[in-house]
PDB file of C-alpha atoms in Angstrom:
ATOM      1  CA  UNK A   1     116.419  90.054  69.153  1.00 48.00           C
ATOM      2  CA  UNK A   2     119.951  88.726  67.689  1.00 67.00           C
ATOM      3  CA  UNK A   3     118.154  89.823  64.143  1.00 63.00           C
ATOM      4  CA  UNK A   4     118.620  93.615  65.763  1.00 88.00           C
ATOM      5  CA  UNK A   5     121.969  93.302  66.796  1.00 93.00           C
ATOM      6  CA  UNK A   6     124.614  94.623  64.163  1.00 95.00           C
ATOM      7  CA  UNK A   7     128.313  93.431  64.407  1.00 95.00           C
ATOM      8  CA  UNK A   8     130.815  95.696  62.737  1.00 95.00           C
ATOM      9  CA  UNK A   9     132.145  94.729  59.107  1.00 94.00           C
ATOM     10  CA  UNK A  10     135.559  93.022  59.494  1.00 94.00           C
ATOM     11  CA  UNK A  11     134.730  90.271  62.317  1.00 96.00           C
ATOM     12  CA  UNK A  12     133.375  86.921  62.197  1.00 97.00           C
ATOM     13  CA  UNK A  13     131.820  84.882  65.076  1.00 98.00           C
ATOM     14  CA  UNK A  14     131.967  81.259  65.271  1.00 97.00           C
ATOM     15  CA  UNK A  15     130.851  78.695  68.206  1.00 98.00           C
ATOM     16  CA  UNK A  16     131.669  75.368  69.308  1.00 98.00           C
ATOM     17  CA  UNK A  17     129.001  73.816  71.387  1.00 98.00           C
ATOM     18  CA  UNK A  18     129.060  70.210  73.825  1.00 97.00           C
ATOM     19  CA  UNK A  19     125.374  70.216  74.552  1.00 95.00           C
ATOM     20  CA  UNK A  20     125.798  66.671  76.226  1.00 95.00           C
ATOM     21  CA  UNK A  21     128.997  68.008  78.464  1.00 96.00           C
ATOM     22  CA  UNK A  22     127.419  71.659  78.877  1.00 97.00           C
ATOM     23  CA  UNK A  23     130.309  73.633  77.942  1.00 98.00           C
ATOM     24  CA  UNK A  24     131.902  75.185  74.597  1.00 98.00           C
ATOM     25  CA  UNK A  25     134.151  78.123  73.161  1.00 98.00           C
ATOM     26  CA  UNK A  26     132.866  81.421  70.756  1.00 98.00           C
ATOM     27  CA  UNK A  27     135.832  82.879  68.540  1.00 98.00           C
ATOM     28  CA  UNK A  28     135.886  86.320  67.191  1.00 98.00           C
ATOM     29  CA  UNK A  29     138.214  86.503  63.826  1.00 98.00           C
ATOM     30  CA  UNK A  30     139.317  89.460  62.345  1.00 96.00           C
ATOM     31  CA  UNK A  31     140.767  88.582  58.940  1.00 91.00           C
ATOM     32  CA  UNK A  32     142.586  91.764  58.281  1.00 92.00           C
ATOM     33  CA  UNK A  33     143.749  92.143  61.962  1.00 95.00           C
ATOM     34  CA  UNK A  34     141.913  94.885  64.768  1.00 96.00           C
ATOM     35  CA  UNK A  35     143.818  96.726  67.394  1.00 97.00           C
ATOM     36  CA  UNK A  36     142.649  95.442  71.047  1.00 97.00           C
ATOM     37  CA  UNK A  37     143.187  96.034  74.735  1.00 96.00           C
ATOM     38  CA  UNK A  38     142.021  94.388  77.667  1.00 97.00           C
ATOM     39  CA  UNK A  39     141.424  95.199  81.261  1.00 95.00           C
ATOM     40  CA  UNK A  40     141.687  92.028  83.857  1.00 96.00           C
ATOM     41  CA  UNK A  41     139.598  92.999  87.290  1.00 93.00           C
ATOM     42  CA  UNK A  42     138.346  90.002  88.890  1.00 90.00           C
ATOM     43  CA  UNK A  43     140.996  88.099  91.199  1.00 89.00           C
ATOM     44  CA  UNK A  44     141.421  84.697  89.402  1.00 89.00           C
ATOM     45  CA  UNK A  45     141.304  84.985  85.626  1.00 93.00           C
ATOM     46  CA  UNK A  46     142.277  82.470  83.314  1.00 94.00           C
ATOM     47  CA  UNK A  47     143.897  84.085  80.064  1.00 96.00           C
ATOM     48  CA  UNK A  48     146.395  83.954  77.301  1.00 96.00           C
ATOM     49  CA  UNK A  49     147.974  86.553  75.408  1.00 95.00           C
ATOM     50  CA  UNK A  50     147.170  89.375  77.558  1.00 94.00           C
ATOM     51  CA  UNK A  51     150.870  91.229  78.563  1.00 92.00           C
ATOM     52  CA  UNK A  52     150.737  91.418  74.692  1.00 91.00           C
ATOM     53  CA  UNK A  53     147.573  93.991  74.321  1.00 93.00           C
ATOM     54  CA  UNK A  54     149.511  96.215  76.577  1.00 89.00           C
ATOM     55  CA  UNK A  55     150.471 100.057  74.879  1.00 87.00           C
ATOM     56  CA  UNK A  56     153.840  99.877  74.049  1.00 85.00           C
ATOM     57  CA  UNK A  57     154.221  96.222  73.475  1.00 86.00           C
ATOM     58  CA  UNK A  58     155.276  95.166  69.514  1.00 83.00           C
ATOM     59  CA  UNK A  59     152.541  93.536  67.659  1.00 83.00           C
ATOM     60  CA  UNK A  60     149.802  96.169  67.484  1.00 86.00           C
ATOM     61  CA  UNK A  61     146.900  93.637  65.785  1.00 92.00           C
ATOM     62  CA  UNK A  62     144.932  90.620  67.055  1.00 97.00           C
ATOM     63  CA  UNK A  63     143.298  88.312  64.475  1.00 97.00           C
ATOM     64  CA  UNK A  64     140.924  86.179  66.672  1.00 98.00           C
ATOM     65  CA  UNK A  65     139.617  86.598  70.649  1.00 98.00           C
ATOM     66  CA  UNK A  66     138.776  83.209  72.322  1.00 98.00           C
ATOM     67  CA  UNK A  67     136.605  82.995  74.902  1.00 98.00           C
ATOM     68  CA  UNK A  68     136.040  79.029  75.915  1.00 98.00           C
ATOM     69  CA  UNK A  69     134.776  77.450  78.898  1.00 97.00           C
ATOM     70  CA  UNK A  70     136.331  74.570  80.714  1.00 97.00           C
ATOM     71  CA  UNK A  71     138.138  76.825  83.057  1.00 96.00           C
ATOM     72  CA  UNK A  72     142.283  76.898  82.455  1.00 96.00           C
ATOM     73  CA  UNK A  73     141.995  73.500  80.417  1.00 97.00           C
ATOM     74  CA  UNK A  74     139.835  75.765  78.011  1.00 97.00           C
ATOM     75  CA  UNK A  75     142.582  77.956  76.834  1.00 98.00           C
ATOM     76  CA  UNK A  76     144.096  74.825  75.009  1.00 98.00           C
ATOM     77  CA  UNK A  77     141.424  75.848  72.255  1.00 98.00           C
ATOM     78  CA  UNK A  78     143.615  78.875  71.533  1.00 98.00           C
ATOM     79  CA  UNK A  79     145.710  76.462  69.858  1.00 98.00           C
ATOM     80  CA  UNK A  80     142.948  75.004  67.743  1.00 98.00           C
ATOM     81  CA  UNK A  81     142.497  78.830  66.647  1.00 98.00           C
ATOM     82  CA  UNK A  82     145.617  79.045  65.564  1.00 98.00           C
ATOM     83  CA  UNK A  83     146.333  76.464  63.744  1.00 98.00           C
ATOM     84  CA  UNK A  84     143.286  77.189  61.469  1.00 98.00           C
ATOM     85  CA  UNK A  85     144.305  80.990  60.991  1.00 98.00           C
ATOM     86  CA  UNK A  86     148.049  80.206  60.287  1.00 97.00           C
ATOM     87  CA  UNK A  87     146.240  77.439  57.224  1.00 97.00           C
ATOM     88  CA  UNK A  88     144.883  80.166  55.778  1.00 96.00           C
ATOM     89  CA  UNK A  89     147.530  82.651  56.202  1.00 96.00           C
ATOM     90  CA  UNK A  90     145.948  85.171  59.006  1.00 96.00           C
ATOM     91  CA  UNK A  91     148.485  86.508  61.203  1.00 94.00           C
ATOM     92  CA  UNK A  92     151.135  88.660  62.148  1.00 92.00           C
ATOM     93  CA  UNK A  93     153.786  88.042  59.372  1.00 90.00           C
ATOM     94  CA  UNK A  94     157.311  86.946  60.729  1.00 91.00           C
ATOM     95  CA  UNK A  95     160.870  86.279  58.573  1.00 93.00           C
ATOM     96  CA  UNK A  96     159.983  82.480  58.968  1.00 94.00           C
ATOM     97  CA  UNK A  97     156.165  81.750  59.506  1.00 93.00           C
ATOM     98  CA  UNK A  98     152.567  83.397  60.047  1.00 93.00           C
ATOM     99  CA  UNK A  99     152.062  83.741  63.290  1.00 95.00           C
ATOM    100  CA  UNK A 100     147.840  83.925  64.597  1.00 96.00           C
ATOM    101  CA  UNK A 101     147.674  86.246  67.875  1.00 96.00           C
ATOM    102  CA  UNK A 102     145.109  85.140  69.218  1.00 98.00           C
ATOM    103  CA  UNK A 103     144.170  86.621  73.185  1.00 97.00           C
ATOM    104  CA  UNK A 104     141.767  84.045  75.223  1.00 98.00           C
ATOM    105  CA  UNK A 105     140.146  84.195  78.344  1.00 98.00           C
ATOM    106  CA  UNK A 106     137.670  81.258  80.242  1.00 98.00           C
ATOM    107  CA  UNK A 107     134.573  81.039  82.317  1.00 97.00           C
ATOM    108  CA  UNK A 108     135.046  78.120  85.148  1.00 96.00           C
ATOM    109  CA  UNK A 109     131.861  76.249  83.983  1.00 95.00           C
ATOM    110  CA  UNK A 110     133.408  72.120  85.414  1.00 94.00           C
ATOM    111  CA  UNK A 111     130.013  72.262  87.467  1.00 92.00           C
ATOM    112  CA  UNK A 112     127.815  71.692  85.282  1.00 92.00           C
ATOM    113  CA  UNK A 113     127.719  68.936  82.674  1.00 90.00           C
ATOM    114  CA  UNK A 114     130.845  66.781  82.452  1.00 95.00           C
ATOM    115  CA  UNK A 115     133.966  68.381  84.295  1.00 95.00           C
ATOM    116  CA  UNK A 116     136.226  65.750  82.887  1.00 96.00           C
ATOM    117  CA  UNK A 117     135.165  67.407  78.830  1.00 97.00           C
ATOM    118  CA  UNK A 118     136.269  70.328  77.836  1.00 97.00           C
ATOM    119  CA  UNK A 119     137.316  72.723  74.678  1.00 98.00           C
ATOM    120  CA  UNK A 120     140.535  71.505  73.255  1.00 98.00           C
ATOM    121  CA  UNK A 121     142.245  73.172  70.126  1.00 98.00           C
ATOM    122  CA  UNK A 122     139.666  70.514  67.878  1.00 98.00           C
ATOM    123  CA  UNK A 123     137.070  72.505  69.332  1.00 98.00           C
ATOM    124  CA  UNK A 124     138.759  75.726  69.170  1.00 98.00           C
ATOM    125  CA  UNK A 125     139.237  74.777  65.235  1.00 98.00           C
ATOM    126  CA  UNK A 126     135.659  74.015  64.601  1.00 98.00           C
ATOM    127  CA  UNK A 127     134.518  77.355  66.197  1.00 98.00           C
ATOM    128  CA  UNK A 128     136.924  79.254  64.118  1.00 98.00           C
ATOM    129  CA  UNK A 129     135.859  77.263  60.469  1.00 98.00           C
ATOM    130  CA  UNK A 130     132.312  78.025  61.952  1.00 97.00           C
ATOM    131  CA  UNK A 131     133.407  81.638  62.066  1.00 97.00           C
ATOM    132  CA  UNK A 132     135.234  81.869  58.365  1.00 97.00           C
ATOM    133  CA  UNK A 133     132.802  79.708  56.270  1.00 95.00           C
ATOM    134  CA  UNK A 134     129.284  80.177  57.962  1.00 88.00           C
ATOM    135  CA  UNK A 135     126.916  82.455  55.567  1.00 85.00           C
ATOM    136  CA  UNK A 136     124.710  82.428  58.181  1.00 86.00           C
ATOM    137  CA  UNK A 137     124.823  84.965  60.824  1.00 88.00           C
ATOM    138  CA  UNK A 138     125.553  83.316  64.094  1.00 92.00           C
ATOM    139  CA  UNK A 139     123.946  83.421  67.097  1.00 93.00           C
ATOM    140  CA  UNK A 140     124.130  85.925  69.298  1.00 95.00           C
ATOM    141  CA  UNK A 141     122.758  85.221  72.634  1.00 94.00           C
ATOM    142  CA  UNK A 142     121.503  82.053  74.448  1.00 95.00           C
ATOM    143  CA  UNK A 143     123.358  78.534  75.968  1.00 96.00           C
ATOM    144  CA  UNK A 144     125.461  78.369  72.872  1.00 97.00           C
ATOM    145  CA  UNK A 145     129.390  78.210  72.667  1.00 98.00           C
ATOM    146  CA  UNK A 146     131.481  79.552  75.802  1.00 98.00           C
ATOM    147  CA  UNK A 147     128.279  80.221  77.151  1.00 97.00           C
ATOM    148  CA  UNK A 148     126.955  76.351  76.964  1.00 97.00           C
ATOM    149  CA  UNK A 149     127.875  76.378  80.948  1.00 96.00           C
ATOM    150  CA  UNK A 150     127.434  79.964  81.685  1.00 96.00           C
ATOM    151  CA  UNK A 151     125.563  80.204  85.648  1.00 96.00           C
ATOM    152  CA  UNK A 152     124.603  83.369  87.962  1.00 95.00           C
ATOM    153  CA  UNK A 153     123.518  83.902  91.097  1.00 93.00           C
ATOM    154  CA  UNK A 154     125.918  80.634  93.112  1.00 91.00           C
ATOM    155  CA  UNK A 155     125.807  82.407  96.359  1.00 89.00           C
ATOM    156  CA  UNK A 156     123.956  79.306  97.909  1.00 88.00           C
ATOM    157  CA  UNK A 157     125.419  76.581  95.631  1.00 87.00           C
ATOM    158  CA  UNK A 158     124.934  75.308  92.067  1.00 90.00           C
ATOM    159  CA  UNK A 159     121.457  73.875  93.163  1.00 89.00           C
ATOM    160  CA  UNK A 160     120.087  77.271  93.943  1.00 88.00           C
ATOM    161  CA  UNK A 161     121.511  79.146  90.559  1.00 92.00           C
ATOM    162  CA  UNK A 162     119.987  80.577  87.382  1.00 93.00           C
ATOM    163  CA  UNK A 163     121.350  79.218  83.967  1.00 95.00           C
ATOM    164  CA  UNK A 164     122.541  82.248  82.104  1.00 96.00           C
ATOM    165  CA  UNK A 165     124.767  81.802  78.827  1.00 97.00           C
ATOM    166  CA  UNK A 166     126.066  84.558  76.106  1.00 98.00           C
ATOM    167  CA  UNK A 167     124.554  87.869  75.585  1.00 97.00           C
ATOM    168  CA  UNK A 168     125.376  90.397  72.813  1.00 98.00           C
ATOM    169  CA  UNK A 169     123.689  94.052  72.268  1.00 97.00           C
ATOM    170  CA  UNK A 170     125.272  96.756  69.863  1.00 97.00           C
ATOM    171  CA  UNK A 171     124.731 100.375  70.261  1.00 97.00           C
ATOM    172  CA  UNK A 172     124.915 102.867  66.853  1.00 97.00           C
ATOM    173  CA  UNK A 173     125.369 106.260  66.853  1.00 96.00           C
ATOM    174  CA  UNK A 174     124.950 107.852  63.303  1.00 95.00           C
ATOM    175  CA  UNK A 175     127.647 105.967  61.078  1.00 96.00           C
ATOM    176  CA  UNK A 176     129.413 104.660  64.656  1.00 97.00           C
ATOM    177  CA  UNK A 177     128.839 101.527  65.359  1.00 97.00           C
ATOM    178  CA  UNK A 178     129.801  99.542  68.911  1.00 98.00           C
ATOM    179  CA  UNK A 179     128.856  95.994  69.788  1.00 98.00           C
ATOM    180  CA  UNK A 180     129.420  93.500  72.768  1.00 98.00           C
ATOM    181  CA  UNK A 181     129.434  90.264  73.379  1.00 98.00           C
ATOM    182  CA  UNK A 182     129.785  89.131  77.010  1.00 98.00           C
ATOM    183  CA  UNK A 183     129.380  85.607  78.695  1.00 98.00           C
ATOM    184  CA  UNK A 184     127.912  85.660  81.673  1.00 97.00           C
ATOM    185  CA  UNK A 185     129.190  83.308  84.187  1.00 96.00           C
ATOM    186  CA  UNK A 186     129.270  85.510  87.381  1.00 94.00           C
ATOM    187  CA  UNK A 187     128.997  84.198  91.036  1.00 92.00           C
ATOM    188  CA  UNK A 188     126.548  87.509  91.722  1.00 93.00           C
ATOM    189  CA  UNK A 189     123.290  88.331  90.686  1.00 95.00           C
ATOM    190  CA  UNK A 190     121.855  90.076  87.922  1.00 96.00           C
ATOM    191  CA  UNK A 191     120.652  93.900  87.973  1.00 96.00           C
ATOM    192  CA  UNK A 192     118.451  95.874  85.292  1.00 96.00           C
ATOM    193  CA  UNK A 193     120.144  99.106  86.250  1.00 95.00           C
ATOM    194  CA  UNK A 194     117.377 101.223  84.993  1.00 94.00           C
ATOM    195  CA  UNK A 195     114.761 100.155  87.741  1.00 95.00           C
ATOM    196  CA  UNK A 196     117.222  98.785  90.488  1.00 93.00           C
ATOM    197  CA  UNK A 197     115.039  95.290  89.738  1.00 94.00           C
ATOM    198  CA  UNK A 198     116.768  91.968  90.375  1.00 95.00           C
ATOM    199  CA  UNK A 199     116.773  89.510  87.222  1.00 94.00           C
ATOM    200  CA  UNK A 200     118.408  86.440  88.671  1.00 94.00           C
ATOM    201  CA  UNK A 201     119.407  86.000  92.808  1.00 92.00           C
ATOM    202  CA  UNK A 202     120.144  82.605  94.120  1.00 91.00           C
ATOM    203  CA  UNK A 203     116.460  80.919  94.896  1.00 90.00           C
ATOM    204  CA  UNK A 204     116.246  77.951  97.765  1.00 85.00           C
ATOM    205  CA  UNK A 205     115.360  74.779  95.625  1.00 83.00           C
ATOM    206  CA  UNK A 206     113.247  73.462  98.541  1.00 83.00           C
ATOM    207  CA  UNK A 207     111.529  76.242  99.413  1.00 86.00           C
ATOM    208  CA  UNK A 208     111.433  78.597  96.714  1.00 83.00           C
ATOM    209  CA  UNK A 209     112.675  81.433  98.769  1.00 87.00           C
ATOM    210  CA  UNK A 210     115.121  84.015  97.186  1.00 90.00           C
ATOM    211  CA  UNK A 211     118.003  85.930  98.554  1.00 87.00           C
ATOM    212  CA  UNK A 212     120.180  89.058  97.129  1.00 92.00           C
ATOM    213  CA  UNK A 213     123.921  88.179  97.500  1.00 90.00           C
ATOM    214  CA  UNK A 214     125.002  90.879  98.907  1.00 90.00           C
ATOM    215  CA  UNK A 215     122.622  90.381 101.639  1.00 87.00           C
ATOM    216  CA  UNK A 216     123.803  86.998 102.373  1.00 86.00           C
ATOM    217  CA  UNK A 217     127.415  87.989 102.469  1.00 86.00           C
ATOM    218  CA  UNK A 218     126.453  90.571 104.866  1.00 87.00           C
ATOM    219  CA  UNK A 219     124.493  88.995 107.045  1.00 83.00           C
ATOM    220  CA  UNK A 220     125.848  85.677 106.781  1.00 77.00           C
ATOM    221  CA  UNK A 221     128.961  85.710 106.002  1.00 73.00           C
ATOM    222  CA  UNK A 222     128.928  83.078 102.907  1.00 68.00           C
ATOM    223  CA  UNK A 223     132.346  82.075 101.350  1.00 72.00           C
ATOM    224  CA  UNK A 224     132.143  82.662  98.044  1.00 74.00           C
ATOM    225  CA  UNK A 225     132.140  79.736  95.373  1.00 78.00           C
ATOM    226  CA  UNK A 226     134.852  79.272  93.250  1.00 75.00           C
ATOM    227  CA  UNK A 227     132.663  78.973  89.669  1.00 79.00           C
ATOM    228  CA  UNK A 228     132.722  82.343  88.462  1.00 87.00           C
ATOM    229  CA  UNK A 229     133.824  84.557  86.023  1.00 93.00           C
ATOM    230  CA  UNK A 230     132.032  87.084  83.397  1.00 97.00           C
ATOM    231  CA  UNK A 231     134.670  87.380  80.228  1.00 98.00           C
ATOM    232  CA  UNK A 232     133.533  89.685  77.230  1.00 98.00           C
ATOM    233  CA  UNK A 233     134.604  91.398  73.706  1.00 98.00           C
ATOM    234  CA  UNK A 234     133.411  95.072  73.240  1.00 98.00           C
ATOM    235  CA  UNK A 235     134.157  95.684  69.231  1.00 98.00           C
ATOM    236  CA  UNK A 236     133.653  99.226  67.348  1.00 98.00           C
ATOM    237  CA  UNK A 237     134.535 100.643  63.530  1.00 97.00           C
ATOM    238  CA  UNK A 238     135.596 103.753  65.148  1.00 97.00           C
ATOM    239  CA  UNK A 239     139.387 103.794  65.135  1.00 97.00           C
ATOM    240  CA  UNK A 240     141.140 103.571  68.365  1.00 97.00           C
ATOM    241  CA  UNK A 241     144.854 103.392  69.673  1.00 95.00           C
ATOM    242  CA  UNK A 242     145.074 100.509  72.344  1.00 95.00           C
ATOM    243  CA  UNK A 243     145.496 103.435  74.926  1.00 95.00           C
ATOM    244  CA  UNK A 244     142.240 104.572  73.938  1.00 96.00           C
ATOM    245  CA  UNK A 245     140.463 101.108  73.512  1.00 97.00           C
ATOM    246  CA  UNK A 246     141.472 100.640  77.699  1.00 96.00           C
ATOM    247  CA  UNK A 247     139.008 103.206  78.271  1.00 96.00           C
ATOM    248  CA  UNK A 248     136.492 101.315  76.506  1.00 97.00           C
ATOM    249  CA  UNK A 249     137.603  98.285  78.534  1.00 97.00           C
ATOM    250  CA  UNK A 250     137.043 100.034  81.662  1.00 97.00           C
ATOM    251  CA  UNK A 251     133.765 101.151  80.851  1.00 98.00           C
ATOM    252  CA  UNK A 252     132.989  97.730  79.909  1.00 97.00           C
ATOM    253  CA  UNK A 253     133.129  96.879  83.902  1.00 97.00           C
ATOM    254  CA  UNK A 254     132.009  99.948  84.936  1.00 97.00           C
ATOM    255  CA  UNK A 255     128.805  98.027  83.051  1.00 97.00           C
ATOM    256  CA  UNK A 256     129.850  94.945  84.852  1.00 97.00           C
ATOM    257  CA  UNK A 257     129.185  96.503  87.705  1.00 97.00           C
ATOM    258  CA  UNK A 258     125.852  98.472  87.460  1.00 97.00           C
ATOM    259  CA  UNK A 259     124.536  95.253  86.211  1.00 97.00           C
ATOM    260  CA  UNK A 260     126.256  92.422  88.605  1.00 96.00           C
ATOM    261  CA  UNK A 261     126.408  92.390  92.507  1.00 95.00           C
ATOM    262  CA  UNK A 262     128.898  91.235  93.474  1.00 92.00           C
ATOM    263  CA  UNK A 263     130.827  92.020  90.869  1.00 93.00           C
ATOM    264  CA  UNK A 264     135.076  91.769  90.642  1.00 92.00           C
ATOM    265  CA  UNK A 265     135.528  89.015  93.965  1.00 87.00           C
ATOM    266  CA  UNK A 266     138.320  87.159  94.650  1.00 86.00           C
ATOM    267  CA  UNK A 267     136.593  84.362  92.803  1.00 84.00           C
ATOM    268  CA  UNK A 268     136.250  85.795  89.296  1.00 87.00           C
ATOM    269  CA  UNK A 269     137.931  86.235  86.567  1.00 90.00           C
ATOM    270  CA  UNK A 270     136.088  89.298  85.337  1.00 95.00           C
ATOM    271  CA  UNK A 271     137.738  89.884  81.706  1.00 97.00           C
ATOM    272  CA  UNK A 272     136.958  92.616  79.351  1.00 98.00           C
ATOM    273  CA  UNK A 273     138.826  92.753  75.703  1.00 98.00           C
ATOM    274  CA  UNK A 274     138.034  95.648  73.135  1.00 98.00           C
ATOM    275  CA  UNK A 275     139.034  95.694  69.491  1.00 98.00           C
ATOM    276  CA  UNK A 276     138.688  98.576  66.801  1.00 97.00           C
ATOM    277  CA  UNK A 277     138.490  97.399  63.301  1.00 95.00           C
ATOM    278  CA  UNK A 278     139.383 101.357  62.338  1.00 90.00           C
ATOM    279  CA  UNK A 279     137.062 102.261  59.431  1.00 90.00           C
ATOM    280  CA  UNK A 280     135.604 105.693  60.862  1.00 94.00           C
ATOM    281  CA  UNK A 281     136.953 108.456  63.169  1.00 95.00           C
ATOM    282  CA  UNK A 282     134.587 109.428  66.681  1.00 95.00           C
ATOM    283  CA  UNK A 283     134.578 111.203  69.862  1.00 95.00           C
ATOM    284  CA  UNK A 284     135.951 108.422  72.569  1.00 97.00           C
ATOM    285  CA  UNK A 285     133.498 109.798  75.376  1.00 96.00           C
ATOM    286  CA  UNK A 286     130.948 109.259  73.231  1.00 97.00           C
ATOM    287  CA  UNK A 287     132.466 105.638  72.375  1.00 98.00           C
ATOM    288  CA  UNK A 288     132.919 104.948  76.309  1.00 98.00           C
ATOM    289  CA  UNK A 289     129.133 105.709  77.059  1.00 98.00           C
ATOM    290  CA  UNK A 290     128.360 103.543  74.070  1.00 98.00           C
ATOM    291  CA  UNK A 291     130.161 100.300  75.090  1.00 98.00           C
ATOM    292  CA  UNK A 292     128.860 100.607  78.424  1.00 98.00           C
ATOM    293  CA  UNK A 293     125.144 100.811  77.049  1.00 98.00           C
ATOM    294  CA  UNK A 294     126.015  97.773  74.723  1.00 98.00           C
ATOM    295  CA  UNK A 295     127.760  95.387  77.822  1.00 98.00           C
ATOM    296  CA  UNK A 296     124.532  96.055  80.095  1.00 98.00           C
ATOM    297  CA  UNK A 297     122.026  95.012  77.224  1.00 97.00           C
ATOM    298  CA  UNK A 298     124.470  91.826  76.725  1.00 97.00           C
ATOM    299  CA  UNK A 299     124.515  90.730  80.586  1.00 97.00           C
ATOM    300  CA  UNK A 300     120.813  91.291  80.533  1.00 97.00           C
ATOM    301  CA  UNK A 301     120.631  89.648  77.337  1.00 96.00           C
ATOM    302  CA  UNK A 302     122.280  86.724  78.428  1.00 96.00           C
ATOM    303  CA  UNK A 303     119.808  86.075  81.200  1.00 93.00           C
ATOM    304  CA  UNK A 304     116.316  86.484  79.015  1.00 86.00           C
TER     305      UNK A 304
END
């Protein structure tokens, strides 16, 4: 499947995995720099950089995305990103130094595998040399990087939940190309929105039994767990202003929610980023339908 999947020239995608802790960060570096956005709509997010991406704000280019579990601890592996840009001079250029601007955003994942372990800015480093001198192409999708600790479906607890991890899709369109990678970490369930079918619900460990979450915080009035959060890079070659590249951040949930129920709670930290790496000109209504395609085949992707 990740054979199929086409990433637009200009980024590179590098992961850090603890198999033994279950937990790990995925960097996205942009060597020549990509114009990016971001749209925050779940009620606890962990992130870094973000007031930055905003229109009107100075520096108009990113050169790497972190996404990292380990929950707030995570986003130390920003620094780790960083400091191996600025070594190989990728950043925004100042009077006195290079300066990496690098946005980040984390999954809680401290429930599974070792809570006291998590991505520091060594791991963040590794990811990002994994990213720059890898001639392989990475993976894609699976329990790899920030998705090491990825879980769905916690309506009941940990012990009734479905493992998920990273998924990534990519939609083209002629010479248009738009891809996404998403890690799926969400305290709902997973949709396929074309037949209304449920991929992963909480299941009873005992029993077997399984249960839609929205029907159990309807009808039972369940508190929902804190371990959530679905974070996620939609990337394109079509060139975008950061106004513009909102809209494609916003369609991003708009994916979010087709595919996960519940989706935005108090709980998560629902993230989207999108970055244009501005080698063709295209419609953005076209674009928008496209990176909503490409986030539902990631959170489905990130499941099978």
């Amino acid at each position: 499947m990740d054979g199929n999947i086409v990433i637009p020239a200009g980024i590179k995608i590098g992961h850090y995995t603890d198999e033994s802790a279950k937990t790990g960060c995925t960097v996205l570096v942009f060597e020549d720099g990509a114009t990016c956005s971001v749209d925050v709509r779940g009620g606890a997010p962990g992130t870094r950089e973000t007031d930055l991406l905003e229109p009107g704000n100075l520096v108009n280019m990113v050169h790497a995305i972190l996404l990292s579990g380990g929950s707030a601890f995570g986003l130390d592996a920003a620094t780790g990103v960083m400091q191996e840009l600025e070594s190989r001079g990728i950043g925004f250029m100042t009077p006195d130094a290079v300066v990496p601007i690098v946005p980040a955003a984390v999954i809680y994942d401290l429930s599974i595998g070792n809570p006291g372990i998590r991505p520091d800015a060594k791991a963040g480093r590794t990811a990002t040399q994994n990213a720059l001198d890898s001639s392989e192409k990475p993976e894609l999708s699976g329990s790899i990087g920030a998705g090491t600790g990825a879980t769905v479906a916690k309506m009941l607890g940990m012990e009734a939940s479905t493992k998920s991890g990273i998924g990534s899709a990519s939609v083209i369109s002629g010479e248009t190309e738009v891809f996404a990678l998403v890690v799926v970490n969400a305290v709902g369930d997973i949709y396929d929105e074309t037949n209304g079918q449920i991929i992963a619900m909480p299941k009873n460990p005992v029993s077997g039994e399984s249960y839609p979450s929205e029907q159990l915080i309807l009808n039972y009035n369940n508190p929902t767990p804190l371990q959530n959060t679905t974070i996620g890079v939609i990337a394109t070659n079509a060139r975008l202003t950061k106004a513009e590249l909102k809209r494609l951040c916003i369609s991003g949930h708009d994916a979010y929610a087709q595919c996960i129920k519940p989706v935005h709670s108090l709980s998560d930290g629902d993230t989207v980023f999108a970055v244009s790496t501005a080698k063709i000109e295209d419609n953005l209504d076209k674009l928008m339908v496209m990176a909503s395609k490409a986030v539902r085949e990631a959170i489905k992707n990130s499941i099978r």
